[in-house]
PDB file of C-alpha atoms in Angstrom:
ATOM      1  CA  MET A   1      22.583 -23.387-145.237  1.00 75.00           C
ATOM      2  CA  THR A   2      21.843 -27.021-146.099  1.00 92.00           C
ATOM      3  CA  LEU A   3      21.738 -27.873-149.814  1.00 93.00           C
ATOM      4  CA  ARG A   4      20.154 -31.006-151.217  1.00 96.00           C
ATOM      5  CA  LEU A   5      20.551 -32.087-154.850  1.00 97.00           C
ATOM      6  CA  ARG A   6      18.012 -34.505-156.274  1.00 97.00           C
ATOM      7  CA  ASN A   7      17.677 -35.962-159.751  1.00 98.00           C
ATOM      8  CA  ALA A   8      14.208 -37.130-160.744  1.00 98.00           C
ATOM      9  CA  HIS A   9      12.269 -37.863-163.909  1.00 98.00           C
ATOM     10  CA  THR A  10       9.291 -35.602-164.613  1.00 98.00           C
ATOM     11  CA  ALA A  11       6.986 -38.552-163.849  1.00 98.00           C
ATOM     12  CA  ASP A  12       8.439 -38.735-160.325  1.00 98.00           C
ATOM     13  CA  LEU A  13       7.834 -35.076-159.452  1.00 98.00           C
ATOM     14  CA  ALA A  14       4.762 -34.252-157.399  1.00 97.00           C
ATOM     15  CA  PRO A  15       2.409 -31.538-158.698  1.00 98.00           C
ATOM     16  CA  ALA A  16       3.661 -29.155-155.998  1.00 97.00           C
ATOM     17  CA  GLU A  17       7.271 -29.729-157.124  1.00 97.00           C
ATOM     18  CA  LEU A  18       6.343 -29.006-160.739  1.00 98.00           C
ATOM     19  CA  ARG A  19       4.591 -25.796-159.646  1.00 98.00           C
ATOM     20  CA  ALA A  20       7.727 -24.758-157.727  1.00 98.00           C
ATOM     21  CA  VAL A  21       9.880 -25.408-160.810  1.00 98.00           C
ATOM     22  CA  ARG A  22       7.541 -23.382-163.020  1.00 98.00           C
ATOM     23  CA  THR A  23       7.517 -20.498-160.518  1.00 97.00           C
ATOM     24  CA  LEU A  24      11.327 -20.517-160.345  1.00 97.00           C
ATOM     25  CA  LEU A  25      11.580 -20.456-164.157  1.00 97.00           C
ATOM     26  CA  ASP A  26       8.993 -17.689-164.507  1.00 97.00           C
ATOM     27  CA  ASP A  27      10.851 -15.600-161.918  1.00 96.00           C
ATOM     28  CA  ALA A  28      14.329 -16.280-163.312  1.00 95.00           C
ATOM     29  CA  PHE A  29      13.306 -15.502-166.889  1.00 93.00           C
ATOM     30  CA  GLU A  30      11.295 -12.478-165.723  1.00 92.00           C
ATOM     31  CA  GLY A  31       8.062 -13.653-167.341  1.00 88.00           C
ATOM     32  CA  ASP A  32       9.741 -14.596-170.636  1.00 89.00           C
ATOM     33  CA  PHE A  33       9.329 -18.370-170.150  1.00 92.00           C
ATOM     34  CA  SER A  34       6.528 -19.449-172.491  1.00 93.00           C
ATOM     35  CA  GLU A  35       4.178 -22.416-172.394  1.00 95.00           C
ATOM     36  CA  ASP A  36       6.281 -23.949-175.198  1.00 93.00           C
ATOM     37  CA  ASP A  37       9.439 -23.426-173.102  1.00 94.00           C
ATOM     38  CA  TRP A  38       7.697 -25.163-170.200  1.00 97.00           C
ATOM     39  CA  ASP A  39       6.617 -28.044-172.418  1.00 96.00           C
ATOM     40  CA  HIS A  40      10.213 -28.440-173.641  1.00 96.00           C
ATOM     41  CA  THR A  41      11.402 -28.734-170.029  1.00 97.00           C
ATOM     42  CA  LEU A  42       9.188 -31.728-169.254  1.00 98.00           C
ATOM     43  CA  GLY A  43       9.632 -35.421-169.990  1.00 97.00           C
ATOM     44  CA  GLY A  44      13.232 -35.924-168.952  1.00 98.00           C
ATOM     45  CA  VAL A  45      15.507 -35.910-165.928  1.00 98.00           C
ATOM     46  CA  HIS A  46      15.460 -32.874-163.643  1.00 98.00           C
ATOM     47  CA  ALA A  47      18.229 -31.744-161.320  1.00 98.00           C
ATOM     48  CA  LEU A  48      16.755 -29.854-158.376  1.00 98.00           C
ATOM     49  CA  VAL A  49      18.687 -28.095-155.630  1.00 98.00           C
ATOM     50  CA  HIS A  50      16.763 -27.299-152.467  1.00 98.00           C
ATOM     51  CA  ASP A  51      17.953 -25.148-149.598  1.00 96.00           C
ATOM     52  CA  ASP A  52      16.338 -24.340-146.269  1.00 95.00           C
ATOM     53  CA  THR A  53      13.742 -22.093-147.928  1.00 95.00           C
ATOM     54  CA  GLY A  54      12.762 -24.282-150.900  1.00 96.00           C
ATOM     55  CA  LEU A  55      13.736 -24.799-154.515  1.00 98.00           C
ATOM     56  CA  ALA A  56      16.957 -22.863-155.185  1.00 98.00           C
ATOM     57  CA  ALA A  57      18.037 -24.157-158.617  1.00 98.00           C
ATOM     58  CA  HIS A  58      16.783 -26.352-161.438  1.00 98.00           C
ATOM     59  CA  GLY A  59      17.698 -27.759-164.823  1.00 98.00           C
ATOM     60  CA  ALA A  60      16.436 -30.609-166.977  1.00 98.00           C
ATOM     61  CA  VAL A  61      17.759 -32.778-169.763  1.00 98.00           C
ATOM     62  CA  VAL A  62      15.299 -34.150-172.328  1.00 98.00           C
ATOM     63  CA  GLN A  63      15.876 -36.417-175.298  1.00 97.00           C
ATOM     64  CA  ARG A  64      15.965 -35.015-178.816  1.00 96.00           C
ATOM     65  CA  ARG A  65      17.251 -36.294-182.150  1.00 96.00           C
ATOM     66  CA  VAL A  66      19.835 -34.371-184.151  1.00 96.00           C
ATOM     67  CA  LEU A  67      20.801 -35.229-187.701  1.00 95.00           C
ATOM     68  CA  HIS A  68      24.454 -34.660-188.585  1.00 96.00           C
ATOM     69  CA  HIS A  69      26.431 -35.924-191.583  1.00 95.00           C
ATOM     70  CA  GLY A  70      24.226 -38.968-192.191  1.00 95.00           C
ATOM     71  CA  ARG A  71      23.771 -39.855-188.519  1.00 95.00           C
ATOM     72  CA  SER A  72      20.832 -39.488-186.151  1.00 96.00           C
ATOM     73  CA  LEU A  73      22.274 -38.664-182.745  1.00 97.00           C
ATOM     74  CA  ARG A  74      20.433 -39.316-179.490  1.00 97.00           C
ATOM     75  CA  THR A  75      20.860 -35.931-177.851  1.00 97.00           C
ATOM     76  CA  GLY A  76      20.409 -34.822-174.274  1.00 98.00           C
ATOM     77  CA  TYR A  77      19.062 -31.292-174.606  1.00 97.00           C
ATOM     78  CA  VAL A  78      19.353 -29.066-171.543  1.00 98.00           C
ATOM     79  CA  GLU A  79      16.287 -26.983-170.705  1.00 97.00           C
ATOM     80  CA  GLY A  80      15.043 -24.755-167.910  1.00 96.00           C
ATOM     81  CA  VAL A  81      18.296 -23.953-166.095  1.00 97.00           C
ATOM     82  CA  ALA A  82      17.656 -21.324-163.435  1.00 96.00           C
ATOM     83  CA  VAL A  83      18.845 -20.244-160.007  1.00 97.00           C
ATOM     84  CA  ARG A  84      16.732 -18.306-157.518  1.00 97.00           C
ATOM     85  CA  ALA A  85      17.795 -14.643-157.414  1.00 95.00           C
ATOM     86  CA  ASP A  86      18.850 -14.586-153.749  1.00 95.00           C
ATOM     87  CA  VAL A  87      21.326 -17.487-154.148  1.00 96.00           C
ATOM     88  CA  ARG A  88      22.919 -16.688-157.514  1.00 94.00           C
ATOM     89  CA  ARG A  89      26.717 -16.706-157.899  1.00 93.00           C
ATOM     90  CA  GLN A  90      27.091 -19.404-155.230  1.00 94.00           C
ATOM     91  CA  GLY A  91      27.807 -22.372-157.517  1.00 95.00           C
ATOM     92  CA  LEU A  92      24.284 -23.779-157.687  1.00 97.00           C
ATOM     93  CA  GLY A  93      24.111 -23.483-161.483  1.00 96.00           C
ATOM     94  CA  GLY A  94      27.334 -25.472-161.639  1.00 96.00           C
ATOM     95  CA  ARG A  95      25.899 -28.165-159.366  1.00 97.00           C
ATOM     96  CA  VAL A  96      22.808 -28.451-161.560  1.00 98.00           C
ATOM     97  CA  MET A  97      24.923 -28.627-164.713  1.00 98.00           C
ATOM     98  CA  ALA A  98      27.257 -31.255-163.209  1.00 98.00           C
ATOM     99  CA  ALA A  99      24.252 -33.470-162.485  1.00 98.00           C
ATOM    100  CA  LEU A 100      22.826 -32.977-165.991  1.00 98.00           C
ATOM    101  CA  GLU A 101      26.223 -33.517-167.633  1.00 98.00           C
ATOM    102  CA  GLY A 102      26.494 -36.834-165.800  1.00 97.00           C
ATOM    103  CA  VAL A 103      23.183 -37.910-167.341  1.00 98.00           C
ATOM    104  CA  ILE A 104      24.284 -36.733-170.791  1.00 97.00           C
ATOM    105  CA  ASP A 105      27.678 -38.435-170.589  1.00 96.00           C
ATOM    106  CA  ARG A 106      26.150 -41.768-169.534  1.00 96.00           C
ATOM    107  CA  ALA A 107      23.004 -41.829-171.686  1.00 96.00           C
ATOM    108  CA  TYR A 108      23.449 -39.708-174.821  1.00 97.00           C
ATOM    109  CA  ALA A 109      25.710 -39.368-177.842  1.00 96.00           C
ATOM    110  CA  LEU A 110      25.570 -35.582-177.675  1.00 96.00           C
ATOM    111  CA  GLY A 111      24.613 -32.805-175.309  1.00 97.00           C
ATOM    112  CA  ALA A 112      23.127 -29.554-176.592  1.00 96.00           C
ATOM    113  CA  LEU A 113      21.600 -26.386-175.216  1.00 96.00           C
ATOM    114  CA  SER A 114      20.542 -22.944-176.290  1.00 92.00           C
ATOM    115  CA  ALA A 115      22.210 -20.430-173.979  1.00 90.00           C
ATOM    116  CA  THR A 116      21.024 -17.050-172.875  1.00 85.00           C
ATOM    117  CA  CYS A 117      23.534 -14.212-172.859  1.00 84.00           C
ATOM    118  CA  GLU A 118      23.649 -14.503-169.055  1.00 83.00           C
ATOM    119  CA  GLY A 119      24.222 -18.277-169.083  1.00 85.00           C
ATOM    120  CA  ALA A 120      26.791 -18.558-171.886  1.00 89.00           C
ATOM    121  CA  GLY A 121      29.748 -17.980-169.562  1.00 90.00           C
ATOM    122  CA  LEU A 122      28.701 -20.812-167.241  1.00 92.00           C
ATOM    123  CA  TYR A 123      28.460 -23.287-170.106  1.00 95.00           C
ATOM    124  CA  ALA A 124      31.730 -22.219-171.738  1.00 94.00           C
ATOM    125  CA  ALA A 125      33.540 -22.474-168.382  1.00 94.00           C
ATOM    126  CA  ARG A 126      32.228 -26.043-168.034  1.00 95.00           C
ATOM    127  CA  GLY A 127      33.668 -27.093-171.401  1.00 94.00           C
ATOM    128  CA  TRP A 128      30.597 -26.703-173.592  1.00 96.00           C
ATOM    129  CA  HIS A 129      31.517 -25.410-177.052  1.00 94.00           C
ATOM    130  CA  GLU A 130      29.681 -22.923-179.237  1.00 92.00           C
ATOM    131  CA  TRP A 131      28.623 -24.606-182.468  1.00 93.00           C
ATOM    132  CA  PRO A 132      30.423 -22.802-185.333  1.00 93.00           C
ATOM    133  CA  GLY A 133      28.332 -24.352-188.109  1.00 91.00           C
ATOM    134  CA  ARG A 134      24.814 -24.047-189.444  1.00 90.00           C
ATOM    135  CA  PHE A 135      21.781 -25.022-187.395  1.00 88.00           C
ATOM    136  CA  HIS A 136      18.347 -26.070-188.631  1.00 91.00           C
ATOM    137  CA  ALA A 137      15.148 -27.508-187.264  1.00 91.00           C
ATOM    138  CA  LEU A 138      12.585 -29.731-188.847  1.00 89.00           C
ATOM    139  CA  GLY A 139       9.392 -27.746-189.258  1.00 84.00           C
ATOM    140  CA  PRO A 140       5.894 -28.679-190.405  1.00 86.00           C
ATOM    141  CA  ASP A 141       6.908 -27.751-193.958  1.00 87.00           C
ATOM    142  CA  GLY A 142      10.423 -29.216-193.950  1.00 90.00           C
ATOM    143  CA  ILE A 143      13.858 -28.084-192.809  1.00 91.00           C
ATOM    144  CA  VAL A 144      14.125 -24.460-191.628  1.00 87.00           C
ATOM    145  CA  HIS A 145      17.453 -22.640-191.171  1.00 86.00           C
ATOM    146  CA  LEU A 146      17.658 -20.788-187.842  1.00 78.00           C
ATOM    147  CA  PRO A 147      20.540 -18.311-188.236  1.00 70.00           C
ATOM    148  CA  ASP A 148      19.477 -16.210-185.236  1.00 68.00           C
ATOM    149  CA  GLU A 149      19.841 -19.234-182.955  1.00 68.00           C
ATOM    150  CA  GLU A 150      23.293 -20.319-184.157  1.00 59.00           C
ATOM    151  CA  VAL A 151      25.193 -17.929-181.909  1.00 62.00           C
ATOM    152  CA  TRP A 152      23.548 -19.419-178.797  1.00 85.00           C
ATOM    153  CA  LEU A 153      23.915 -23.151-179.550  1.00 92.00           C
ATOM    154  CA  PHE A 154      26.386 -24.975-177.298  1.00 95.00           C
ATOM    155  CA  LEU A 155      27.386 -28.646-177.613  1.00 96.00           C
ATOM    156  CA  ARG A 156      28.941 -31.322-175.423  1.00 94.00           C
ATOM    157  CA  PRO A 157      30.195 -34.193-177.625  1.00 86.00           C
ATOM    158  CA  ALA A 158      29.710 -37.125-175.171  1.00 87.00           C
ATOM    159  CA  SER A 159      30.073 -40.448-177.038  1.00 89.00           C
ATOM    160  CA  ALA A 160      29.531 -38.896-180.501  1.00 88.00           C
ATOM    161  CA  GLY A 161      32.958 -37.317-180.434  1.00 87.00           C
ATOM    162  CA  ALA A 162      33.727 -34.088-182.256  1.00 87.00           C
ATOM    163  CA  LEU A 163      31.249 -33.036-184.932  1.00 94.00           C
ATOM    164  CA  ASP A 164      32.295 -31.514-188.246  1.00 95.00           C
ATOM    165  CA  PRO A 165      30.947 -27.950-188.588  1.00 95.00           C
ATOM    166  CA  ALA A 166      31.107 -28.297-192.373  1.00 96.00           C
ATOM    167  CA  TYR A 167      27.891 -30.326-191.989  1.00 96.00           C
ATOM    168  CA  GLU A 168      24.807 -28.722-190.495  1.00 94.00           C
ATOM    169  CA  LEU A 169      22.865 -29.873-187.469  1.00 95.00           C
ATOM    170  CA  VAL A 170      19.156 -30.569-187.962  1.00 96.00           C
ATOM    171  CA  PHE A 171      17.152 -30.765-184.742  1.00 94.00           C
ATOM    172  CA  ASP A 172      13.801 -32.513-184.428  1.00 93.00           C
ATOM    173  CA  TRP A 173      10.746 -30.275-184.507  1.00 87.00           C
ATOM    174  CA  ARG A 174       8.897 -29.146-181.380  1.00 87.00           C
ATOM    175  CA  ASP A 175       6.069 -26.663-180.957  1.00 84.00           C
ATOM    176  CA  GLY A 176       7.460 -23.171-180.581  1.00 76.00           C
ATOM    177  CA  ASP A 177      10.792 -23.871-182.290  1.00 72.00           C
ATOM    178  CA  VAL A 178       9.792 -22.883-185.811  1.00 66.00           C
ATOM    179  CA  LEU A 179       7.455 -19.996-186.494  1.00 56.00           C
TER     180      LEU A 179
END
């Protein structure tokens, strides 16, 4: 099997490629990938792995801002990581993450992602760390604490260095993040 990895900005993906990404995400998340999730996946750099039958794996990194201890950190937020069912457990998720981590390490102060139960092991094995502190998001009415999300938040320090969990993280607001 021939594998091809390609990084491309959303603006450089053809409509057919975007449809293939959306189909992969819908299949991988078994219909639990919302329009807001899709919107969050767009506007950044995508890592796409193709095999002989088509799109096999995908992930994207988009820019967000995170406030922490008096600093606003340019953050590469990982979205839409998925591997086609018939090629799982063959290292494709790791290839996607390696490409995205390269973008984060070269362009951002911090990497962040919200893991699923199934994906947490991959991220931990790659050196991502669970955030032990409090996590908030800016909402239309101000800052909202998101305790249910804290267990799934993983960070990659990049140029920001280690963050102090005594100080909360406040992520910028996006549709679908705060109810």
